[in-house]
Each structure stands twice: as structure tokens, then as C-alpha cells.
Short mmCIF file of C-alpha atoms in Angstrom, two decimals:
data_model
loop_
_atom_site.label_atom_id
_atom_site.label_comp_id
_atom_site.label_asym_id
_atom_site.label_seq_id
_atom_site.Cartn_x
_atom_site.Cartn_y
_atom_site.Cartn_z
CA UNK Y 1 -40.75 -0.86 19.42
CA UNK Y 2 -44.03 -2.68 19.94
CA UNK Y 3 -45.54 -1.02 16.88
CA UNK Y 4 -42.49 -2.00 14.80
CA UNK Y 5 -42.69 -5.58 16.05
CA UNK Y 6 -46.40 -5.64 15.25
CA UNK Y 7 -45.78 -4.30 11.73
CA UNK Y 8 -43.06 -6.88 11.07
CA UNK Y 9 -45.28 -9.68 12.39
CA UNK Y 10 -48.20 -8.53 10.26
CA UNK Y 11 -46.03 -8.27 7.16
CA UNK Y 12 -44.54 -11.71 7.73
CA UNK Y 13 -47.99 -13.21 8.27
CA UNK Y 14 -49.38 -11.67 5.08
CA UNK Y 15 -46.38 -12.85 3.08
CA UNK Y 16 -46.67 -16.37 4.50
CA UNK Y 17 -50.41 -16.53 3.79
CA UNK Y 18 -49.81 -15.35 0.22
CA UNK Y 19 -47.12 -18.00 -0.32
CA UNK Y 20 -49.41 -20.72 1.04
CA UNK Y 21 -52.32 -19.49 -1.09
CA UNK Y 22 -50.21 -19.24 -4.26
CA UNK Y 23 -48.84 -22.74 -3.82
CA UNK Y 24 -52.32 -24.13 -3.25
CA UNK Y 25 -53.82 -22.28 -6.22
CA UNK Y 26 -50.86 -23.27 -8.40
CA UNK Y 27 -51.41 -26.90 -7.46
CA UNK Y 28 -55.09 -26.68 -8.40
CA UNK Y 29 -54.22 -24.87 -11.64
CA UNK Y 30 -51.85 -27.65 -12.73
CA UNK Y 31 -54.45 -30.31 -12.04
CA UNK Y 32 -57.18 -28.37 -13.87
CA UNK Y 33 -54.97 -27.87 -16.92
CA UNK Y 34 -53.94 -31.53 -16.93
CA UNK Y 35 -57.58 -32.61 -16.86
CA UNK Y 36 -58.80 -30.15 -19.47
CA UNK Y 37 -55.93 -30.35 -21.95
CA UNK Y 38 -55.10 -34.05 -21.75
CA UNK Y 39 -51.59 -35.54 -21.50
CA UNK Y 40 -50.34 -34.51 -24.97
CA UNK Y 41 -51.50 -30.88 -24.90
CA UNK Y 42 -50.56 -30.54 -21.24
CA UNK Y 43 -47.08 -31.82 -22.06
CA UNK Y 44 -46.79 -29.18 -24.81
CA UNK Y 45 -47.97 -26.54 -22.30
CA UNK Y 46 -45.26 -27.57 -19.81
CA UNK Y 47 -42.52 -27.32 -22.45
CA UNK Y 48 -43.75 -23.98 -23.79
CA UNK Y 49 -44.12 -22.47 -20.33
CA UNK Y 50 -40.64 -23.72 -19.43
CA UNK Y 51 -39.29 -21.96 -22.52
CA UNK Y 52 -41.22 -18.82 -21.58
CA UNK Y 53 -39.53 -18.81 -18.15
CA UNK Y 54 -36.11 -18.95 -19.82
CA UNK Y 55 -36.93 -16.17 -22.31
CA UNK Y 56 -38.33 -13.90 -19.58
CA UNK Y 57 -35.12 -14.17 -17.55
CA UNK Y 58 -32.93 -13.52 -20.61
CA UNK Y 59 -35.12 -10.66 -21.89
CA UNK Y 60 -34.86 -8.86 -18.57
CA UNK Y 61 -31.04 -8.81 -18.87
CA UNK Y 62 -30.83 -8.85 -15.09
CA UNK Y 63 -32.65 -5.53 -14.70
CA UNK Y 64 -35.59 -6.91 -12.65
CA UNK Y 65 -33.05 -8.61 -10.35
CA UNK Y 66 -31.25 -5.41 -9.43
CA UNK Y 67 -34.20 -2.99 -9.76
CA UNK Y 68 -35.46 -3.40 -6.15
CA UNK Y 69 -32.06 -2.32 -4.78
CA UNK Y 70 -31.70 0.68 -7.10
CA UNK Y 71 -35.29 1.84 -6.58
CA UNK Y 72 -34.91 1.56 -2.80
CA UNK Y 73 -31.76 3.70 -2.90
CA UNK Y 74 -33.59 6.51 -4.72
CA UNK Y 75 -36.81 6.12 -2.75
CA UNK Y 76 -36.45 9.40 -0.84
CA UNK Y 77 -35.92 11.73 -3.80
CA UNK Y 78 -39.11 11.98 -5.88
CA UNK Y 79 -37.47 13.45 -8.98
CA UNK Y 80 -34.80 10.77 -9.10
CA UNK Y 81 -37.40 8.13 -8.28
CA UNK Y 82 -39.51 9.26 -11.24
CA UNK Y 83 -36.50 9.00 -13.55
CA UNK Y 84 -35.43 5.55 -12.41
CA UNK Y 85 -38.97 4.11 -12.33
CA UNK Y 86 -39.83 5.60 -15.70
CA UNK Y 87 -36.59 4.32 -17.18
CA UNK Y 88 -37.09 0.80 -15.84
CA UNK Y 89 -40.72 0.69 -17.01
CA UNK Y 90 -39.71 1.87 -20.48
CA UNK Y 91 -36.82 -0.58 -20.73
CA UNK Y 92 -38.98 -3.50 -19.57
CA UNK Y 93 -41.72 -2.62 -22.04
CA UNK Y 94 -39.25 -2.39 -24.94
CA UNK Y 95 -37.36 -5.56 -23.99
CA UNK Y 96 -40.61 -7.47 -23.46
CA UNK Y 97 -42.05 -6.45 -26.82
CA UNK Y 98 -38.75 -7.22 -28.57
CA UNK Y 99 -38.55 -10.67 -26.96
CA UNK Y 100 -42.18 -11.35 -27.84
CA UNK Y 101 -41.67 -10.35 -31.47
CA UNK Y 102 -38.62 -12.61 -31.74
CA UNK Y 103 -40.61 -15.54 -30.32
CA UNK Y 104 -43.41 -14.92 -32.83
CA UNK Y 105 -40.96 -14.66 -35.73
CA UNK Y 106 -39.20 -17.87 -34.74
CA UNK Y 107 -42.41 -19.73 -33.84
CA UNK Y 108 -42.25 -22.38 -36.63
CA UNK Y 109 -38.63 -23.25 -35.86
CA UNK Y 110 -39.14 -23.21 -32.09
CA UNK Y 111 -42.21 -25.44 -32.41
CA UNK Y 112 -40.29 -28.08 -34.37
CA UNK Y 113 -37.52 -28.11 -31.76
CA UNK Y 114 -39.69 -28.13 -28.64
CA UNK Y 115 -42.91 -29.88 -29.57
CA UNK Y 116 -42.04 -31.70 -32.79
CA UNK Y 117 -43.55 -31.75 -36.29
CA UNK Y 118 -47.06 -32.29 -34.92
CA UNK Y 119 -46.94 -29.02 -32.96
CA UNK Y 120 -48.89 -25.94 -34.01
CA UNK Y 121 -46.67 -22.86 -34.53
CA UNK Y 122 -49.62 -20.66 -33.59
CA UNK Y 123 -49.36 -21.93 -30.00
CA UNK Y 124 -45.74 -20.80 -29.82
CA UNK Y 125 -46.65 -17.51 -31.48
CA UNK Y 126 -49.16 -16.79 -28.72
CA UNK Y 127 -46.33 -17.45 -26.29
CA UNK Y 128 -44.71 -14.27 -27.62
CA UNK Y 129 -47.67 -12.29 -26.26
CA UNK Y 130 -47.30 -13.96 -22.85
CA UNK Y 131 -43.54 -13.30 -22.80
CA UNK Y 132 -44.00 -9.58 -23.46
CA UNK Y 133 -46.64 -9.33 -20.71
CA UNK Y 134 -44.60 -11.27 -18.15
CA UNK Y 135 -41.39 -9.29 -18.73
CA UNK Y 136 -43.32 -6.09 -18.05
CA UNK Y 137 -45.18 -7.45 -15.02
CA UNK Y 138 -41.93 -8.79 -13.56
CA UNK Y 139 -40.40 -5.32 -13.81
CA UNK Y 140 -43.41 -3.67 -12.16
CA UNK Y 141 -43.28 -6.21 -9.34
CA UNK Y 142 -39.59 -5.47 -8.82
CA UNK Y 143 -40.39 -1.76 -8.63
CA UNK Y 144 -43.07 -2.39 -6.01
CA UNK Y 145 -40.56 -4.44 -4.03
CA UNK Y 146 -38.00 -1.63 -4.29
CA UNK Y 147 -40.55 0.82 -2.89
CA UNK Y 148 -40.79 -1.53 0.10
CA UNK Y 149 -44.47 -2.30 -0.44
CA UNK Y 150 -43.99 -5.98 0.32
CA UNK Y 151 -47.47 -6.55 1.69
CA UNK Y 152 -49.08 -5.04 -1.40
CA UNK Y 153 -46.80 -7.12 -3.63
CA UNK Y 154 -47.75 -10.29 -1.75
CA UNK Y 155 -51.47 -9.52 -2.08
CA UNK Y 156 -51.15 -8.65 -5.78
CA UNK Y 157 -49.13 -11.81 -6.48
CA UNK Y 158 -51.77 -13.90 -4.74
CA UNK Y 159 -54.44 -12.14 -6.78
CA UNK Y 160 -52.49 -12.85 -9.99
CA UNK Y 161 -52.37 -16.56 -9.20
CA UNK Y 162 -56.11 -16.64 -8.53
CA UNK Y 163 -56.87 -14.58 -11.65
CA UNK Y 164 -54.79 -16.94 -13.80
CA UNK Y 165 -56.83 -19.89 -12.55
CA UNK Y 166 -60.10 -18.04 -13.14
CA UNK Y 167 -59.08 -17.11 -16.70
CA UNK Y 168 -57.56 -20.47 -17.59
CA UNK Y 169 -60.74 -22.47 -17.00
CA UNK Y 170 -62.96 -20.77 -19.62
CA UNK Y 171 -60.03 -20.05 -21.95
CA UNK Y 172 -58.96 -23.69 -22.18
CA UNK Y 173 -62.57 -24.78 -22.56
CA UNK Y 174 -63.05 -22.53 -25.60
CA UNK Y 175 -59.61 -22.35 -27.20
CA UNK Y 176 -57.59 -25.20 -25.68
CA UNK Y 177 -53.82 -24.70 -25.38
CA UNK Y 178 -53.72 -21.27 -27.11
CA UNK Y 179 -56.42 -20.10 -24.69
CA UNK Y 180 -54.30 -21.11 -21.71
CA UNK Y 181 -51.34 -19.12 -23.06
CA UNK Y 182 -53.52 -16.08 -23.81
CA UNK Y 183 -55.01 -16.22 -20.31
CA UNK Y 184 -51.54 -16.25 -18.79
CA UNK Y 185 -50.56 -13.10 -20.67
CA UNK Y 186 -53.80 -11.30 -19.81
CA UNK Y 187 -53.35 -12.08 -16.11
CA UNK Y 188 -49.88 -10.54 -16.09
CA UNK Y 189 -51.08 -7.43 -17.92
CA UNK Y 190 -53.76 -6.95 -15.24
CA UNK Y 191 -51.07 -7.39 -12.56
CA UNK Y 192 -48.82 -4.77 -14.17
CA UNK Y 193 -51.70 -2.29 -14.49
CA UNK Y 194 -52.67 -2.86 -10.85
CA UNK Y 195 -49.09 -2.11 -9.75
CA UNK Y 196 -49.00 1.06 -11.85
CA UNK Y 197 -52.32 2.16 -10.36
CA UNK Y 198 -50.80 1.80 -6.87
CA UNK Y 199 -47.97 4.20 -7.72
CA UNK Y 200 -48.34 7.97 -7.36
CA UNK Y 201 -49.50 9.58 -10.59
CA UNK Y 202 -46.14 11.31 -11.09
CA UNK Y 203 -44.30 7.97 -11.08
CA UNK Y 204 -46.43 6.11 -13.63
CA UNK Y 205 -45.03 7.70 -16.77
CA UNK Y 206 -42.63 6.12 -19.21
CA UNK Y 207 -39.36 8.00 -19.33
CA UNK Y 208 -36.59 7.89 -21.93
CA UNK Y 209 -34.70 11.00 -20.83
CA UNK Y 210 -30.92 10.93 -20.56
CA UNK Y 211 -31.12 10.54 -16.77
CA UNK Y 212 -33.56 7.64 -17.06
CA UNK Y 213 -31.39 5.91 -19.67
CA UNK Y 214 -28.36 6.35 -17.42
CA UNK Y 215 -30.23 4.59 -14.61
CA UNK Y 216 -31.14 1.76 -16.99
CA UNK Y 217 -27.55 1.41 -18.18
CA UNK Y 218 -26.35 1.33 -14.57
CA UNK Y 219 -28.96 -1.30 -13.72
CA UNK Y 220 -28.00 -3.47 -16.69
CA UNK Y 221 -24.32 -3.24 -15.77
CA UNK Y 222 -25.08 -4.48 -12.25
CA UNK Y 223 -27.81 -6.94 -13.18
CA UNK Y 224 -26.51 -8.95 -16.10
CA UNK Y 225 -23.85 -10.82 -14.04
CA UNK Y 226 -26.74 -12.20 -11.94
CA UNK Y 227 -28.29 -13.82 -15.01
CA UNK Y 228 -26.24 -17.02 -14.90
CA UNK Y 229 -27.39 -18.18 -11.48
CA UNK Y 230 -30.99 -17.08 -12.07
CA UNK Y 231 -31.16 -18.70 -15.49
CA UNK Y 232 -29.74 -22.07 -14.45
CA UNK Y 233 -32.84 -23.54 -12.77
CA UNK Y 234 -35.45 -22.72 -15.48
CA UNK Y 235 -33.01 -23.63 -18.25
CA UNK Y 236 -32.26 -27.08 -16.81
CA UNK Y 237 -35.97 -27.70 -16.17
CA UNK Y 238 -36.92 -26.69 -19.72
CA UNK Y 239 -34.14 -28.72 -21.36
CA UNK Y 240 -35.06 -31.77 -19.30
CA UNK Y 241 -38.74 -31.60 -20.26
CA UNK Y 242 -37.93 -30.90 -23.92
CA UNK Y 243 -35.61 -33.91 -24.03
CA UNK Y 244 -38.29 -36.08 -22.40
CA UNK Y 245 -40.87 -34.86 -24.90
CA UNK Y 246 -38.67 -35.65 -27.90
CA UNK Y 247 -37.75 -39.14 -26.69
CA UNK Y 248 -40.77 -40.18 -24.65
CA UNK Y 249 -43.56 -38.17 -26.25
CA UNK Y 250 -45.51 -35.18 -25.02
CA UNK Y 251 -47.73 -37.45 -22.96
CA UNK Y 252 -44.70 -38.44 -20.89
CA UNK Y 253 -44.01 -34.79 -20.15
CA UNK Y 254 -47.61 -34.32 -19.04
CA UNK Y 255 -47.48 -37.33 -16.72
CA UNK Y 256 -44.10 -36.23 -15.35
CA UNK Y 257 -45.44 -32.76 -14.57
CA UNK Y 258 -48.45 -34.20 -12.75
CA UNK Y 259 -46.11 -36.37 -10.68
CA UNK Y 260 -43.97 -33.33 -9.86
CA UNK Y 261 -47.10 -31.41 -8.87
CA UNK Y 262 -48.02 -34.20 -6.47
CA UNK Y 263 -44.48 -34.13 -5.11
CA UNK Y 264 -44.85 -30.41 -4.43
CA UNK Y 265 -48.07 -31.17 -2.58
CA UNK Y 266 -46.16 -33.56 -0.32
CA UNK Y 267 -43.48 -30.94 0.38
CA UNK Y 268 -46.01 -28.16 0.79
CA UNK Y 269 -47.03 -28.96 4.38
CA UNK Y 270 -43.52 -29.16 5.90
CA UNK Y 271 -42.35 -26.11 3.95
CA UNK Y 272 -45.33 -24.03 5.08
CA UNK Y 273 -44.63 -24.96 8.70
CA UNK Y 274 -40.86 -24.58 8.74
CA UNK Y 275 -40.48 -21.43 6.60
CA UNK Y 276 -41.38 -18.99 9.43
CA UNK Y 277 -38.94 -20.79 11.75
CA UNK Y 278 -35.76 -20.07 9.78
CA UNK Y 279 -35.30 -16.44 10.94
CA UNK Y 280 -35.83 -17.49 14.56
CA UNK Y 281 -33.37 -20.37 14.19
CA UNK Y 282 -30.74 -18.06 12.67
CA UNK Y 283 -31.17 -15.51 15.43
CA UNK Y 284 -31.11 -18.01 18.28
CA UNK Y 285 -28.17 -19.95 16.80
CA UNK Y 286 -25.94 -16.88 16.98
CA UNK Y 287 -26.82 -16.16 20.60
CA UNK Y 288 -27.48 -19.59 22.14
CA UNK Y 289 -26.62 -22.41 19.71
CA UNK Y 290 -27.21 -25.26 22.16
CA UNK Y 291 -30.65 -23.95 23.04
CA UNK Y 292 -31.46 -23.59 19.34
CA UNK Y 293 -30.68 -27.25 18.74
CA UNK Y 294 -32.62 -28.31 21.82
CA UNK Y 295 -35.64 -26.18 20.87
CA UNK Y 296 -35.97 -26.70 17.15
CA UNK Y 297 -34.64 -30.22 16.56
CA UNK Y 298 -37.89 -31.83 17.84
CA UNK Y 299 -39.88 -29.48 15.61
CA UNK Y 300 -38.19 -30.78 12.46
CA UNK Y 301 -38.68 -34.37 13.64
CA UNK Y 302 -42.39 -33.72 14.06
CA UNK Y 303 -42.59 -32.01 10.68
CA UNK Y 304 -40.93 -35.01 9.04
CA UNK Y 305 -43.40 -37.34 10.73
CA UNK Y 306 -46.24 -35.09 9.59
CA UNK Y 307 -45.10 -35.31 5.97
CA UNK Y 308 -45.33 -39.11 5.98
CA UNK Y 309 -49.15 -39.32 6.18
CA UNK Y 310 -49.33 -36.50 3.65
CA UNK Y 311 -47.24 -38.58 1.23
CA UNK Y 312 -49.44 -41.63 1.85
CA UNK Y 313 -52.65 -39.65 1.25
CA UNK Y 314 -51.33 -38.03 -1.94
CA UNK Y 315 -50.13 -41.41 -3.21
CA UNK Y 316 -53.51 -42.96 -2.44
CA UNK Y 317 -55.32 -40.17 -4.28
CA UNK Y 318 -52.87 -40.17 -7.22
CA UNK Y 319 -55.02 -42.42 -9.50
CA UNK Y 320 -57.92 -40.00 -9.06
#
């Protein structure tokens, strides 16, 4: 029991550290891009990346959402695991490439809608490369989650965030906005290859056998109903930024995104503190609800008070 408790504690700690690190690196990445690209190009980046998030969810057809469950169910039988993993990897690769090709083909039209007449269709075309890479990396991450390698997934995700920042700095310096999009795609390809390298050799192969295709069809049947709820948040965010860009200019989108990044910095401290408390609160509330209120209510008061100076500091540093 002690070893199990220690393993759970270690896994939770690694996951929490990775979340904290990814949020911090993501915050720095947004600020670096805003400084290097300028308001107009950064606004175009925000709109294009918002569109990429929508396309990735749609292109997956719900398969990455249900893949962890299906992979976990077949985790004990190696032959069936090879079929389902190979089928999912093949489907994700095909769907990612297809979505990327469609984005490239529609790049001139998409650019006029999202960025306006002044936009460069080549930027949107490079987004097709990023979409294909992200669809595949999302599927590999779902497979790793299904194999219950949560700690490895957390470490790899943290590494992806750091790699994106490391690639974005020189890429934007040399190529500007297209360089940022290319760097994003390269980072996700490296992530997918790292996940594949962590799998046993027998599970790394693409598979389009009848059994593998049956697993894919079963996954799509279960996964596509989950699309609506998953798609809602990125779709609303993208539509809102696109509307702001068309009516207020791309610079307004860039300034809005910087403000939202600062808002996330304000929320970061209380979220990092309270996130580990939720499982304990849920457990204690079922057994001793009055004690749960008495124990944790002061904690949330203190966290709220802690966020106030954070908001003041961020607001003071905002002009910088």
C-alpha cells in the first residue's frame, strides 16, 4: 500500500510540475512571439493558430478522444494491442495529411476570410504542414495515455513546450510568421517520434489490416459524438478573434491576446496551488463534509488574497 501511495504521489507531482512548467513556458512563448512579430503579424498568428486548433479537432473525428480508453482495454493482449495501435497511427497519419492538404489547397480563400486581403496565402499554406503534424502527435499522445504512461506523457509534453519555444526564437528571427508555423509543426513531429521510440518495436508499425480497420471504425463510432463539446471552445475562440481582426484590425487581435496572456498569468498562481487540492476535497466531502468546509474554506480565501498582489504586479508590469 505504501509503495502504491508513493507511486501515486510521485505521478501526481510530476504531472503538476509539468503543468506548471508548460503554463510558464507558454506564457513566455506568447510574449516572445508578440515582441518579435509585432502586433499585426502576432494577430495573424493568433487567428491562424486558432483555426489550426479547430481543424485538428475536426480532422481527428473524435478518435484521439476515445483512443486512450480503447488502448487501455486492449493493453494486456499484445497482438490486439499491435492491431489497435497500428490502426490508430495509420488513421491519424492519413487524416492529418488529408486535413493538411485541404488547408494548403484552400489557403488563398482561407487567408482572405481570416486575415484579409493583405494576408499572405503562403502563411496559411504552411499551416497545413502544422495541422498534419499536430493531428499525428495528438494521436500518439493519446496512445501513450492509453498505455497508462502518464508520467512519460507529462515529461514529453513539457519537453514539447520547451522545444517549441527554442525553435520559435530563431525561426521567427529568420522567417517571421511562416517560421513560427514551421517551428510548431517540427516540434510536434519530434514529439510524435519520441512517443513512437518509447513504444516496443512490435507496436510501432503502421497497420491497415482488417482487424486494425475494425478497431478504427469502432473508435470513430464512439468518438465522433464527443466532437461537439470538444470543438466548442476552440471554435468560439477562433471565431471571436477572427471577427475582432476583421472589424478592429490584426493589431487589435495581437493586443487582445497579450492581455489574455497576462490574465492567464494572474490566474496561474491560484490554479497551481488549488489544483492538487480538488481530489482531497472530493474525498473528504463524501466522508466528512463539515470538516471539508472547515479545512479548505480558509485555503481558498488565502489563495484569493494571494492572487490580488499578483494581479497588481502583472498590471504594473503590463506596459513593459
